[in-house]
CSV table of C-alpha atoms in Angstrom, one decimal:
chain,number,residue,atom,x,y,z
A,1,UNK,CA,27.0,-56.3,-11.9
A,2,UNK,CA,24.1,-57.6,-14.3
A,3,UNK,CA,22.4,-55.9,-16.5
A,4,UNK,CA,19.6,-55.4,-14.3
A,5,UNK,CA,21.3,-53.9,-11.8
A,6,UNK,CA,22.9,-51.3,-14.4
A,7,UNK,CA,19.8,-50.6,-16.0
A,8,UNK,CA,18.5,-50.0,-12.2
A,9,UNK,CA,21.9,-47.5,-11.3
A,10,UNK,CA,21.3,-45.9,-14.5
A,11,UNK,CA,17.3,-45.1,-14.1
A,12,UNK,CA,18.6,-43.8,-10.5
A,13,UNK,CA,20.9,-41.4,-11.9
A,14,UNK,CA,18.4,-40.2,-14.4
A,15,UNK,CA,15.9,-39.4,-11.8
A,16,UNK,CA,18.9,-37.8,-9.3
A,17,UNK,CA,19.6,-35.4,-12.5
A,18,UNK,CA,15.8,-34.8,-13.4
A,19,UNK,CA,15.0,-34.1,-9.7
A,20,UNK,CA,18.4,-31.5,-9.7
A,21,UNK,CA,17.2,-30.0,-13.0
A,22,UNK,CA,13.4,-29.8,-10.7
A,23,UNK,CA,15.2,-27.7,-8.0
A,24,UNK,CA,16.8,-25.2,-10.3
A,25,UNK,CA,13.8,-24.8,-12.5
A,26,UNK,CA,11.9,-24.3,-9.0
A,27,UNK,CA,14.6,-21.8,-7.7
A,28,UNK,CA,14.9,-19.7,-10.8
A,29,UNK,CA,10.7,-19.5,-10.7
A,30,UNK,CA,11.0,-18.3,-6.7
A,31,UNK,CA,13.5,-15.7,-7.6
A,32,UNK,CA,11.7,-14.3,-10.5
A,33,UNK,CA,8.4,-14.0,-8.9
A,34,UNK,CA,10.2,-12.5,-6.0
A,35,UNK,CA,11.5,-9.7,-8.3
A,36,UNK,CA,8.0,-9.2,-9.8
A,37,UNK,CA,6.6,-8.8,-6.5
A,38,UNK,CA,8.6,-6.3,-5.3
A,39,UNK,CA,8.3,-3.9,-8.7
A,40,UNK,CA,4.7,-4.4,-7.7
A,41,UNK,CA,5.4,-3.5,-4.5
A,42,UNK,CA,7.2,-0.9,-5.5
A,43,UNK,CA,4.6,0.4,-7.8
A,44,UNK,CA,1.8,0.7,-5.0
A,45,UNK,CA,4.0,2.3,-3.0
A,46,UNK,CA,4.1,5.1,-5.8
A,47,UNK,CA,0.2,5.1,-6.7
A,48,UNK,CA,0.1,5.6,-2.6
A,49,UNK,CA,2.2,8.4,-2.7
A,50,UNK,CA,0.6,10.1,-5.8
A,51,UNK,CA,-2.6,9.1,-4.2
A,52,UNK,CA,-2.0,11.3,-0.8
A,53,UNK,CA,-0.8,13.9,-3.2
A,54,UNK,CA,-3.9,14.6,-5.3
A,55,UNK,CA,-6.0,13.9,-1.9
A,56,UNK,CA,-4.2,16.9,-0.7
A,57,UNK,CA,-4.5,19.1,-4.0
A,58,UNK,CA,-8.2,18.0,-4.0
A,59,UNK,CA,-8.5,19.7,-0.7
A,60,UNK,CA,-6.5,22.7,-1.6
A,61,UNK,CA,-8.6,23.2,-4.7
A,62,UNK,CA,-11.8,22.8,-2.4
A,63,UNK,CA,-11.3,25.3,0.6
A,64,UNK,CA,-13.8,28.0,1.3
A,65,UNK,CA,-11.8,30.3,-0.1
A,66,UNK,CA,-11.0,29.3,-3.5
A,67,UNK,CA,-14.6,28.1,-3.9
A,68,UNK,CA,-15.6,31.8,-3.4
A,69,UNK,CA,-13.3,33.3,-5.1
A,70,UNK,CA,-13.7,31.1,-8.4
A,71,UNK,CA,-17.8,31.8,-7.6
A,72,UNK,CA,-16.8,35.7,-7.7
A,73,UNK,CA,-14.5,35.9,-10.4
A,74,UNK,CA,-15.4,33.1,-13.3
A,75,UNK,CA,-18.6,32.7,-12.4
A,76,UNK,CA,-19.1,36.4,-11.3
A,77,UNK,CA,-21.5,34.9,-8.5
A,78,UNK,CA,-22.1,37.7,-5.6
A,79,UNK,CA,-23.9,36.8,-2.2
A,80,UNK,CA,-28.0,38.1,-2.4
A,81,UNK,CA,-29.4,40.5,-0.5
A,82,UNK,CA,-31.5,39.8,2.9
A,83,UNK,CA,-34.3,40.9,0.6
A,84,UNK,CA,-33.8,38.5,-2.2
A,85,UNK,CA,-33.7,35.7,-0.6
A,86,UNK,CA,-36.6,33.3,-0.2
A,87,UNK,CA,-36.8,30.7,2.5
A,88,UNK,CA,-39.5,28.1,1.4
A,89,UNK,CA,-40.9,25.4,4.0
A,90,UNK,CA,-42.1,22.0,3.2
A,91,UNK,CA,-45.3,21.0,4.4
A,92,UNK,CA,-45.3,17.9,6.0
């Protein structure tokens, strides 16, 4: 074989190895961005969860009931008379 050929073989096996090397870079990238999508799948999934939870304090915290009784007792808000109160009409 003459030296051209070798110098040929050799650039081949340089590029076979630098194209393997390519593929396992490549594979290791895929698998880590695979495992950072899932924790941030993962971590939706929570902030969903904690999300319908607060949604359904919020409308605990907001019934009729614990609206009057927070008006009554903090705020020591009582429902007016028929006589005090005044209905006023807009002129149009």
């Amino acid at each position: 074989m003459n030296v051209a050929g070798r110098m040929g073989f050799a650039a081949l096996w340089c590029l076979l190895f630098a194209s393997a090397i390519a593929v396992v870079w490549s594979k290791h990238q895929a698998r880590s961005l695979f495992i950072q999508l899932q924790s941030l799948n993962a971590e939706r999934d929570a902030l969903d969860i904690e999300w319908g939870q607060l949604k359904l304090e919020q409308s605990a915290w907001s019934t009729h009931g614990r609206v009057e009784q927070t008006a009554r007792g903090a705020l020591r808000m009582i429902i007016p008379r028929p006589d005090e109160v005044r209905i006023v009409k807009r002129e149009e």
